[in-house]
Short mmCIF file of C-alpha atoms in Angstrom, two decimals:
data_model
loop_
_atom_site.label_atom_id
_atom_site.label_comp_id
_atom_site.label_asym_id
_atom_site.label_seq_id
_atom_site.Cartn_x
_atom_site.Cartn_y
_atom_site.Cartn_z
CA UNK J 1297 108.75 126.21 125.66
CA UNK J 1298 106.90 123.31 123.98
CA UNK J 1299 106.83 123.28 120.22
CA UNK J 1300 104.45 120.88 118.46
CA UNK J 1301 104.88 120.54 114.63
CA UNK J 1302 102.64 118.52 112.42
CA UNK J 1303 101.87 115.87 115.06
CA UNK J 1304 100.25 112.75 113.68
CA UNK J 1305 99.01 109.58 115.32
CA UNK J 1306 96.93 106.68 114.19
CA UNK J 1307 95.49 103.66 115.96
CA UNK J 1308 95.37 101.07 113.25
CA UNK J 1309 93.50 102.59 110.36
CA UNK J 1310 91.98 105.25 112.49
CA UNK J 1311 93.92 108.50 112.23
CA UNK J 1312 93.38 110.29 115.53
CA UNK J 1313 95.71 113.23 115.11
CA UNK J 1314 96.03 114.69 111.59
CA UNK J 1315 98.85 117.22 111.90
CA UNK J 1316 98.66 119.34 115.05
CA UNK J 1317 100.96 122.36 115.30
CA UNK J 1318 101.11 124.75 118.17
CA UNK J 1319 103.47 126.47 120.65
CA UNK J 1320 103.01 126.48 124.35
CA UNK J 1321 104.89 129.18 126.28
CA UNK J 1322 106.34 129.02 129.76
CA UNK J 1323 103.73 129.83 132.39
CA UNK J 1324 100.81 129.49 130.03
CA UNK J 1325 97.59 127.77 131.01
CA UNK J 1326 96.12 126.04 127.99
CA UNK J 1327 92.65 124.50 127.93
CA UNK J 1328 92.16 121.81 125.27
CA UNK J 1329 88.53 121.58 124.33
CA UNK J 1330 86.52 119.54 121.84
CA UNK J 1331 83.99 116.79 121.33
CA UNK J 1332 84.90 113.32 122.48
CA UNK J 1333 86.99 111.41 119.93
CA UNK J 1334 88.54 114.65 118.62
CA UNK J 1335 92.02 113.52 119.77
CA UNK J 1336 92.48 115.80 122.79
CA UNK J 1337 93.63 113.04 125.14
CA UNK J 1338 95.83 111.47 122.54
CA UNK J 1339 97.42 114.93 121.91
CA UNK J 1340 98.21 115.21 125.61
CA UNK J 1341 99.46 111.69 125.89
CA UNK J 1342 101.83 112.18 123.03
CA UNK J 1343 103.46 115.08 124.89
CA UNK J 1344 104.29 112.67 127.71
CA UNK J 1345 105.37 109.69 125.49
CA UNK J 1346 102.50 107.61 126.80
CA UNK J 1347 101.69 107.29 123.10
CA UNK J 1348 104.40 107.30 120.49
CA UNK J 1349 103.66 109.60 117.58
CA UNK J 1350 103.63 108.50 113.94
CA UNK J 1351 104.74 111.83 112.51
CA UNK J 1352 105.74 115.40 113.24
CA UNK J 1353 107.78 116.56 116.17
CA UNK J 1354 107.43 117.68 119.71
CA UNK J 1355 110.33 119.64 121.22
CA UNK J 1356 110.79 121.15 124.66
CA UNK J 1357 113.25 123.98 124.66
CA UNK J 1358 114.60 122.84 121.37
CA UNK J 1359 115.21 119.17 122.30
CA UNK J 1360 112.98 116.46 120.81
CA UNK J 1361 111.10 114.68 123.61
CA UNK J 1362 112.03 111.21 122.16
CA UNK J 1363 115.62 112.09 122.91
CA UNK J 1364 115.05 112.86 126.53
CA UNK J 1365 112.85 110.09 127.88
CA UNK J 1366 114.07 109.80 131.47
CA UNK J 1367 114.61 113.50 131.80
CA UNK J 1368 111.24 114.22 130.21
CA UNK J 1369 109.42 112.43 132.96
CA UNK J 1370 110.97 114.67 135.54
CA UNK J 1371 110.00 117.83 133.62
CA UNK J 1372 106.36 116.81 132.91
CA UNK J 1373 103.81 115.81 135.49
CA UNK J 1374 100.57 114.20 134.52
CA UNK J 1375 97.13 113.89 136.15
CA UNK J 1376 94.67 111.29 134.87
CA UNK J 1377 90.95 111.13 134.69
CA UNK J 1378 90.80 108.09 136.90
CA UNK J 1379 93.53 109.21 139.32
CA UNK J 1380 95.52 105.98 139.18
CA UNK J 1381 96.78 106.27 142.72
CA UNK J 1382 98.73 103.27 143.92
CA UNK J 1383 96.11 101.42 145.99
CA UNK J 1384 98.55 99.44 148.13
CA UNK J 1385 100.40 102.57 149.40
CA UNK J 1386 99.22 105.23 151.76
CA UNK J 1387 98.52 108.80 150.51
CA UNK J 1388 101.94 109.96 151.75
CA UNK J 1389 103.70 106.89 150.28
CA UNK J 1390 101.95 107.59 146.95
CA UNK J 1391 103.45 111.06 146.96
CA UNK J 1392 107.01 110.15 148.17
CA UNK J 1393 107.39 107.01 146.07
CA UNK J 1394 108.83 108.66 142.97
CA UNK J 1395 110.92 111.21 144.78
CA UNK J 1396 112.45 108.40 146.78
CA UNK J 1397 112.92 105.97 143.86
CA UNK J 1398 113.65 108.36 141.02
CA UNK J 1399 115.09 111.54 142.54
CA UNK J 1400 116.84 109.51 145.29
CA UNK J 1401 115.73 111.91 147.98
CA UNK J 1402 116.13 110.88 151.57
CA UNK J 1403 113.02 109.68 153.38
CA UNK J 1404 113.01 112.72 155.61
CA UNK J 1405 113.19 115.16 152.76
CA UNK J 1406 110.55 113.34 150.71
CA UNK J 1407 108.14 113.12 153.53
CA UNK J 1408 108.68 116.71 154.51
CA UNK J 1409 107.97 117.86 150.97
CA UNK J 1410 105.10 115.43 150.66
CA UNK J 1411 103.36 116.72 153.78
CA UNK J 1412 103.93 120.27 152.52
CA UNK J 1413 102.17 119.36 149.25
CA UNK J 1414 99.35 117.64 151.16
CA UNK J 1415 98.85 120.79 153.08
CA UNK J 1416 98.63 122.76 149.84
CA UNK J 1417 95.85 120.51 148.52
CA UNK J 1418 94.17 120.58 151.92
CA UNK J 1419 94.63 116.86 152.79
CA UNK J 1420 97.38 116.79 155.40
CA UNK J 1421 95.14 114.79 157.76
CA UNK J 1422 94.84 112.04 155.20
CA UNK J 1423 98.62 111.41 154.96
CA UNK J 1424 98.38 107.85 156.42
CA UNK J 1425 95.06 106.87 154.89
CA UNK J 1426 94.83 104.48 151.98
CA UNK J 1427 93.41 105.77 148.70
CA UNK J 1428 90.29 103.46 148.93
CA UNK J 1429 89.09 105.50 151.93
CA UNK J 1430 89.14 108.84 150.03
CA UNK J 1431 86.42 110.46 147.92
CA UNK J 1432 86.96 111.05 144.24
CA UNK J 1433 87.85 114.64 144.77
CA UNK J 1434 90.34 113.85 147.47
CA UNK J 1435 91.93 111.18 145.32
CA UNK J 1436 92.40 113.61 142.46
CA UNK J 1437 93.92 116.25 144.79
CA UNK J 1438 96.37 113.50 146.00
CA UNK J 1439 97.17 112.67 142.44
CA UNK J 1440 97.96 116.33 141.73
CA UNK J 1441 100.21 116.43 144.85
CA UNK J 1442 101.89 113.22 143.70
CA UNK J 1443 102.71 114.69 140.26
CA UNK J 1444 103.90 117.96 141.86
CA UNK J 1445 106.25 116.05 144.20
CA UNK J 1446 108.56 115.54 141.18
CA UNK J 1447 108.92 119.26 140.78
CA UNK J 1448 107.72 119.34 137.13
CA UNK J 1449 107.99 122.38 134.95
CA UNK J 1450 104.86 121.43 132.97
CA UNK J 1451 101.67 119.78 134.20
CA UNK J 1452 99.32 117.86 131.94
CA UNK J 1453 95.75 117.21 133.03
CA UNK J 1454 93.64 114.63 131.17
CA UNK J 1455 90.04 115.40 131.98
CA UNK J 1456 90.85 115.68 135.73
CA UNK J 1457 87.27 116.23 136.81
CA UNK J 1458 85.34 114.03 134.35
CA UNK J 1459 85.16 111.05 136.72
CA UNK J 1460 84.08 113.03 139.69
CA UNK J 1461 80.67 113.56 141.23
CA UNK J 1462 79.45 117.12 140.62
CA UNK J 1463 80.03 118.30 144.21
CA UNK J 1464 83.70 117.17 144.04
CA UNK J 1465 84.60 119.08 140.94
CA UNK J 1466 85.01 122.42 142.59
CA UNK J 1467 87.64 121.32 145.16
CA UNK J 1468 89.80 119.96 142.35
CA UNK J 1469 89.38 123.03 140.14
CA UNK J 1470 90.33 125.16 143.14
CA UNK J 1471 93.60 123.25 143.52
CA UNK J 1472 94.30 123.70 139.86
CA UNK J 1473 93.44 127.37 140.01
CA UNK J 1474 95.92 127.78 142.83
CA UNK J 1475 98.53 125.98 140.83
CA UNK J 1476 97.90 128.27 137.72
CA UNK J 1477 98.56 131.28 139.98
CA UNK J 1478 102.00 129.99 140.85
CA UNK J 1479 103.00 130.34 137.18
CA UNK J 1480 103.03 126.62 136.38
CA UNK J 1481 102.79 125.79 132.70
CA UNK J 1482 99.61 123.75 132.43
CA UNK J 1483 97.88 121.89 129.58
CA UNK J 1484 94.39 120.86 130.56
CA UNK J 1485 92.02 118.67 128.60
CA UNK J 1486 88.67 119.57 130.04
CA UNK J 1487 84.90 119.74 129.62
CA UNK J 1488 84.68 122.46 132.29
CA UNK J 1489 83.92 125.44 130.15
CA UNK J 1490 83.54 127.81 133.10
CA UNK J 1491 87.02 126.83 134.37
CA UNK J 1492 88.56 127.16 130.94
CA UNK J 1493 87.02 130.62 130.51
CA UNK J 1494 88.18 131.80 133.85
CA UNK J 1495 91.63 130.24 134.24
CA UNK J 1496 93.01 129.46 130.81
CA UNK J 1497 95.30 131.92 128.89
CA UNK J 1498 94.47 130.13 125.59
CA UNK J 1499 91.88 127.73 124.40
CA UNK J 1500 92.79 125.06 121.80
CA UNK J 1501 89.68 123.69 120.19
CA UNK J 1502 90.08 120.33 118.50
CA UNK J 1503 87.75 118.40 116.25
CA UNK J 1504 88.31 115.30 114.22
CA UNK J 1505 92.03 115.17 114.87
CA UNK J 1506 92.68 118.72 113.84
CA UNK J 1507 93.42 121.91 115.75
CA UNK J 1508 90.46 123.96 114.57
CA UNK J 1509 90.81 127.04 116.70
CA UNK J 1510 93.57 128.56 118.85
CA UNK J 1511 92.41 131.74 120.56
CA UNK J 1512 92.03 133.50 123.84
CA UNK J 1513 89.11 132.42 126.04
CA UNK J 1514 87.36 135.76 125.46
CA UNK J 1515 87.40 135.28 121.74
CA UNK J 1516 86.68 131.58 121.85
CA UNK J 1517 83.66 131.77 124.21
CA UNK J 1518 82.20 135.01 122.95
CA UNK J 1519 82.97 135.15 119.37
CA UNK J 1520 84.57 131.92 118.00
CA UNK J 1521 86.21 132.17 114.61
CA UNK J 1522 85.04 128.90 113.12
CA UNK J 1523 81.59 127.45 112.58
CA UNK J 1524 82.59 124.16 114.14
CA UNK J 1525 83.50 125.90 117.39
CA UNK J 1526 80.18 127.80 117.28
CA UNK J 1527 78.26 124.62 116.78
CA UNK J 1528 80.17 122.90 119.65
CA UNK J 1529 79.62 125.78 122.04
CA UNK J 1530 75.90 125.89 121.25
CA UNK J 1531 75.61 122.31 122.33
CA UNK J 1532 77.60 122.52 125.58
CA UNK J 1533 76.82 125.95 126.95
CA UNK C 954 87.37 43.91 160.82
CA UNK C 955 90.01 44.26 163.56
CA UNK C 956 91.74 47.60 163.75
CA UNK C 957 94.64 47.64 166.22
CA UNK C 958 95.98 51.08 166.85
CA UNK C 959 98.06 49.82 169.77
CA UNK C 960 100.23 47.98 167.29
CA UNK C 961 100.93 51.29 165.53
CA UNK C 962 102.08 53.13 168.61
CA UNK C 963 105.78 52.22 168.53
CA UNK C 964 105.95 53.31 164.91
CA UNK C 965 104.26 56.68 165.41
CA UNK C 966 107.50 58.67 166.00
CA UNK C 967 108.95 57.08 162.89
CA UNK C 968 105.99 58.29 160.80
CA UNK C 969 105.90 61.70 162.49
CA UNK C 970 109.56 62.30 161.55
CA UNK C 971 108.25 62.16 157.97
CA UNK C 972 106.50 65.47 158.61
CA UNK C 973 109.96 67.11 158.85
CA UNK C 974 111.05 65.45 155.65
CA UNK C 975 107.83 66.42 153.82
CA UNK C 976 107.94 70.00 155.20
CA UNK C 977 111.61 70.47 154.09
CA UNK C 978 110.72 69.05 150.69
CA UNK C 979 107.59 71.19 150.25
CA UNK C 980 109.20 74.44 151.53
CA UNK C 981 112.26 74.17 149.22
CA UNK C 982 110.17 73.24 146.17
CA UNK C 983 107.61 75.98 146.92
CA UNK C 984 110.20 78.76 147.23
CA UNK C 985 112.18 77.55 144.16
CA UNK C 986 109.00 77.07 142.15
CA UNK C 987 107.63 80.49 143.13
CA UNK C 988 110.90 82.29 142.19
CA UNK C 989 111.26 80.45 138.91
CA UNK C 990 107.53 80.97 138.19
CA UNK C 991 107.92 84.70 138.77
CA UNK C 992 110.81 84.88 136.35
CA UNK C 993 108.88 82.92 133.77
CA UNK C 994 105.81 85.21 134.11
CA UNK C 995 108.12 88.17 133.45
CA UNK C 996 109.33 86.40 130.29
CA UNK C 997 105.77 85.86 129.23
CA UNK C 998 104.70 89.47 129.52
CA UNK C 999 108.05 90.86 128.35
CA UNK C 1000 109.01 92.08 124.93
CA UNK C 1001 111.80 89.68 124.15
CA UNK C 1002 110.35 87.07 121.77
CA UNK C 1003 112.82 84.28 122.50
CA UNK C 1004 112.11 84.42 126.18
CA UNK C 1005 108.39 84.56 125.62
CA UNK C 1006 108.64 81.50 123.33
CA UNK C 1007 110.78 79.68 125.91
CA UNK C 1008 108.42 80.40 128.83
CA UNK C 1009 105.42 79.28 126.75
CA UNK C 1010 107.10 76.11 125.63
CA UNK C 1011 108.26 75.40 129.18
CA UNK C 1012 104.74 75.71 130.61
CA UNK C 1013 103.31 73.61 127.81
CA UNK C 1014 105.72 70.73 128.46
CA UNK C 1015 105.50 70.75 132.24
CA UNK C 1016 101.73 70.97 132.17
CA UNK C 1017 101.31 68.50 129.35
CA UNK C 1018 103.10 65.54 130.92
CA UNK C 1019 102.45 63.57 134.19
CA UNK C 1020 104.33 64.74 137.24
CA UNK C 1021 105.40 61.22 138.09
CA UNK C 1022 106.88 60.82 134.64
CA UNK C 1023 108.89 64.05 135.08
CA UNK C 1024 110.12 62.84 138.38
CA UNK C 1025 111.17 59.41 137.20
CA UNK C 1026 112.87 61.01 134.22
CA UNK C 1027 114.86 63.33 136.47
CA UNK C 1028 115.65 60.67 139.13
CA UNK C 1029 116.72 57.92 136.67
CA UNK C 1030 117.73 59.91 133.54
CA UNK C 1031 120.19 62.38 135.04
CA UNK C 1032 122.39 59.66 136.55
CA UNK C 1033 122.16 57.74 133.35
CA UNK C 1034 123.28 60.66 131.25
CA UNK C 1035 125.84 62.23 133.55
CA UNK C 1036 126.98 59.50 135.87
CA UNK C 1037 126.08 61.77 138.83
CA UNK C 1038 123.64 60.25 141.33
CA UNK C 1039 121.46 63.11 142.61
CA UNK C 1040 119.50 61.36 145.36
CA UNK C 1041 115.77 61.04 145.82
CA UNK C 1042 115.31 64.20 147.79
CA UNK C 1043 117.15 66.42 145.33
CA UNK C 1044 115.44 64.78 142.37
CA UNK C 1045 112.10 65.25 144.00
CA UNK C 1046 112.67 68.93 144.88
CA UNK C 1047 113.94 69.65 141.34
CA UNK C 1048 110.83 68.02 139.73
CA UNK C 1049 108.38 69.76 142.02
CA UNK C 1050 110.03 73.13 141.70
CA UNK C 1051 110.22 72.90 137.87
CA UNK C 1052 106.67 71.60 137.66
CA UNK C 1053 105.15 74.14 140.12
CA UNK C 1054 106.95 77.02 138.31
CA UNK C 1055 104.93 76.28 135.20
CA UNK C 1056 101.66 76.67 137.09
CA UNK C 1057 102.78 79.61 139.19
CA UNK C 1058 103.97 81.46 136.08
CA UNK C 1059 100.48 81.28 134.58
CA UNK C 1060 98.89 82.48 137.85
CA UNK C 1061 101.27 85.41 138.14
CA UNK C 1062 100.96 86.31 134.48
CA UNK C 1063 97.17 86.47 134.82
CA UNK C 1064 97.50 88.51 138.04
CA UNK C 1065 99.83 91.02 136.37
CA UNK C 1066 97.56 91.41 133.34
CA UNK C 1067 94.61 92.02 135.63
CA UNK C 1068 96.24 95.08 137.23
CA UNK C 1069 94.67 98.23 135.74
CA UNK C 1070 96.98 99.51 133.00
CA UNK C 1071 96.57 103.01 134.43
CA UNK C 1072 98.90 101.96 137.21
CA UNK C 1073 101.66 101.33 134.68
CA UNK C 1074 100.94 104.67 132.98
CA UNK C 1075 100.95 106.52 136.32
CA UNK C 1076 104.30 104.92 137.15
CA UNK C 1077 105.70 105.79 133.69
CA UNK C 1078 104.47 109.40 133.95
CA UNK C 1079 106.39 109.67 137.26
CA UNK C 1080 109.55 108.37 135.59
CA UNK C 1081 109.70 105.22 137.64
CA UNK C 1082 112.00 102.66 135.99
CA UNK C 1083 110.39 99.47 134.63
CA UNK C 1084 112.02 97.15 137.21
CA UNK C 1085 110.95 99.27 140.19
CA UNK C 1086 107.49 99.65 138.69
CA UNK C 1087 107.10 95.87 138.29
CA UNK C 1088 108.55 94.93 141.70
CA UNK C 1089 107.00 97.65 143.86
CA UNK C 1090 103.81 98.75 142.06
CA UNK C 1091 102.43 96.05 139.79
CA UNK C 1092 103.59 92.83 141.48
CA UNK C 1093 102.29 93.61 144.99
CA UNK C 1094 98.86 94.43 143.58
CA UNK C 1095 98.93 91.27 141.41
CA UNK C 1096 100.00 89.09 144.35
CA UNK C 1097 97.10 90.30 146.42
CA UNK C 1098 94.59 89.37 143.75
CA UNK C 1099 96.13 85.94 143.01
CA UNK C 1100 96.75 84.92 146.58
CA UNK C 1101 93.87 82.40 146.66
CA UNK C 1102 95.08 80.80 143.45
CA UNK C 1103 98.64 80.62 144.68
CA UNK C 1104 97.51 79.05 147.96
CA UNK C 1105 95.65 76.49 145.94
CA UNK C 1106 98.82 75.68 144.05
CA UNK C 1107 100.75 75.39 147.33
CA UNK C 1108 98.18 73.08 148.81
CA UNK C 1109 98.29 70.90 145.70
CA UNK C 1110 102.09 70.80 145.97
CA UNK C 1111 101.93 69.71 149.63
CA UNK C 1112 99.58 66.84 148.87
CA UNK C 1113 101.27 65.80 145.61
CA UNK C 1114 104.61 65.66 147.44
CA UNK C 1115 103.52 62.18 148.44
CA UNK C 1116 104.62 61.06 145.01
CA UNK C 1117 108.27 61.26 146.08
CA UNK C 1118 107.65 58.09 148.08
CA UNK C 1119 107.82 56.34 144.73
CA UNK C 1120 111.52 57.09 144.34
CA UNK C 1121 112.22 56.19 147.99
CA UNK C 1122 112.41 59.51 149.74
CA UNK C 1123 111.44 58.88 153.36
CA UNK C 1124 108.49 61.30 153.56
CA UNK C 1125 105.23 60.80 155.52
CA UNK C 1126 103.71 58.61 152.79
CA UNK C 1127 106.70 56.33 152.38
CA UNK C 1128 107.03 55.86 156.13
CA UNK C 1129 103.38 54.96 156.48
CA UNK C 1130 103.82 52.36 153.77
CA UNK C 1131 106.93 50.91 155.35
CA UNK C 1132 105.15 50.63 158.78
CA UNK C 1133 102.12 49.09 157.05
CA UNK C 1134 104.25 46.47 155.32
CA UNK C 1135 106.24 45.52 158.43
CA UNK C 1136 103.02 45.15 160.56
CA UNK C 1137 100.97 43.61 157.81
CA UNK C 1138 98.34 46.33 158.73
CA UNK C 1139 97.98 49.22 156.32
CA UNK C 1140 94.81 50.91 157.45
CA UNK C 1141 96.16 52.46 160.69
CA UNK C 1142 99.42 53.95 159.35
CA UNK C 1143 97.73 55.23 156.16
CA UNK C 1144 94.98 56.77 158.29
CA UNK C 1145 97.58 58.55 160.32
CA UNK C 1146 99.36 59.73 157.20
CA UNK C 1147 96.08 60.99 155.85
CA UNK C 1148 95.43 62.91 159.06
CA UNK C 1149 98.86 64.47 159.00
CA UNK C 1150 98.46 65.69 155.41
CA UNK C 1151 95.03 67.02 156.16
CA UNK C 1152 96.39 69.05 159.14
CA UNK C 1153 99.26 70.36 157.10
CA UNK C 1154 96.85 71.60 154.35
CA UNK C 1155 94.60 73.18 157.09
CA UNK C 1156 97.69 75.00 158.44
CA UNK C 1157 98.47 76.34 154.99
CA UNK C 1158 94.88 77.37 154.44
CA UNK C 1159 94.84 79.30 157.71
CA UNK C 1160 98.25 80.92 156.87
CA UNK C 1161 96.72 81.93 153.56
CA UNK C 1162 93.67 83.53 155.22
CA UNK C 1163 95.86 85.51 157.62
CA UNK C 1164 98.03 86.70 154.79
CA UNK C 1165 94.98 87.65 152.72
CA UNK C 1166 93.58 89.70 155.64
CA UNK C 1167 96.88 91.48 156.13
CA UNK C 1168 97.06 92.39 152.45
CA UNK C 1169 93.49 93.69 152.60
CA UNK C 1170 94.43 96.49 155.02
CA UNK C 1171 94.49 98.93 152.14
CA UNK C 1172 90.87 98.22 151.17
#
C-alpha cells in the first residue's frame, strides 16, 4: 500500500533520515521504535508531507504522495504527541470541523458521525465540553476521533502516549487496540514496548537515521537480529 | 480664580453633539484600520516576498512619522495634487485608518506567531485549506491573546482622534475650543471635553473586558 524508497531528509547540515526503504501493506500495524533522535518522528511526518523530503520517494498505491496533496490528507489521519486539539472549539466541533469544511458534509451528518466516534472512544458525554476541561488521555482520545472523522485509510501516530500521565496511557492504548482490530493500517511511533509487542504486526527499529531492523515483534523482542537493537532493548526493557 | 459653569450651560448641547462626530470618526477609522491591519499582517507572515516587503515598509513609514504630519499631508496634499477637495472628516478617517493599520498589523502578526505551530500542523493533517485554517483556527486564537493589546490601540485611537480638530473637523475637541474662544473661558469647556473623552475610554475598556470574558469561555 505504502512504498518508501531511499527516503532522505536533512535539517540544515544534520542528516536525519539516511535512506529509509520499506513497504507497508494494507491493514498492517507497524510499530516504529528507536532511541530519541533516530528519525522516527521525521519518518512519520514525511509520510504526511508535514516535512518535505530531500530524496527518495514515498508512493501510496503507486502514486507519489507529492502529486496528491489534497487527496493525501483525506487518506491519512495523524495523531500527535501533544494532541493539538483546537482549544476554541468544543470536543464535537473539533471532530466535525474538517468533515464540514473539507468533505462538505451537512451539519447533521457530521454531528451524527462525530457522536458515533465519541461513543467509540468512550467520551460521548464530553461532546460539548472544551478541550481545556479534559484530561490528557481524554484529549488524545478526542484527537483520535477527530482524525477518524475524515475516514482515513491510514492512521499515523506520533508518540501518542508520551505526553500522558502513566495512568492515562492505558485508555489511549485501548482505543488504538480497538482500532487495530478493525483492520486499519496504522504506523505508530512509540516507546510503549508492551503495546508494540502485543498489537504490532511488524516492528521497524530505527537508529541514527537508518532502518536497522524490520522484523516481527516476536523476533524483535525475543531474538533481535542486530547488536544495536539488542543494546537498545537491554536499556528499555 | 472664578469658574463659571453657568456660562457654559447653553453651549453644552453643542459640545455634546461632538460625541456623535467623534464616535463616527473613531468607529469608521477603527474598522477600516483593523481590516487593513489584518490584511497587512497576512502579508507579513505570508510567503510572497513583495507583499512582505510592502507591509514592512508600510509599517515603518507610518510608525516612523508623526500622526499630525500624516494628517496634514493627506488633508492638504491630496487636493493640491488632484484638485479634489476631500473634506476634514474623510481626510481624518483616512489618516487614522492608515496609521492604525500599521500598529494593528504588528499586534496581529505577533498574535498569529504566538499560536502553537501544532495547531497549523493539525489543521494541515486534516486537509483544511490555508484560508480556512487562518480564518477559523489560527486567527480566533490569536485574537483572544491580543485582545488587551488591541483594546489599547483602540483607546489610543479614540483619544488621538482629538487631533482632527486641527484640520477643522467639528469633533468634541474642536467644539470645546470654539466654545472656549467665544466665551473667553477655556477651563470649563475643556474640562467637559476631558470628562467626555474619559467616559468614552472607560466604555471601551468595559466593552473590552466583557469581550475578553466571553472569549475565555473555552478556558
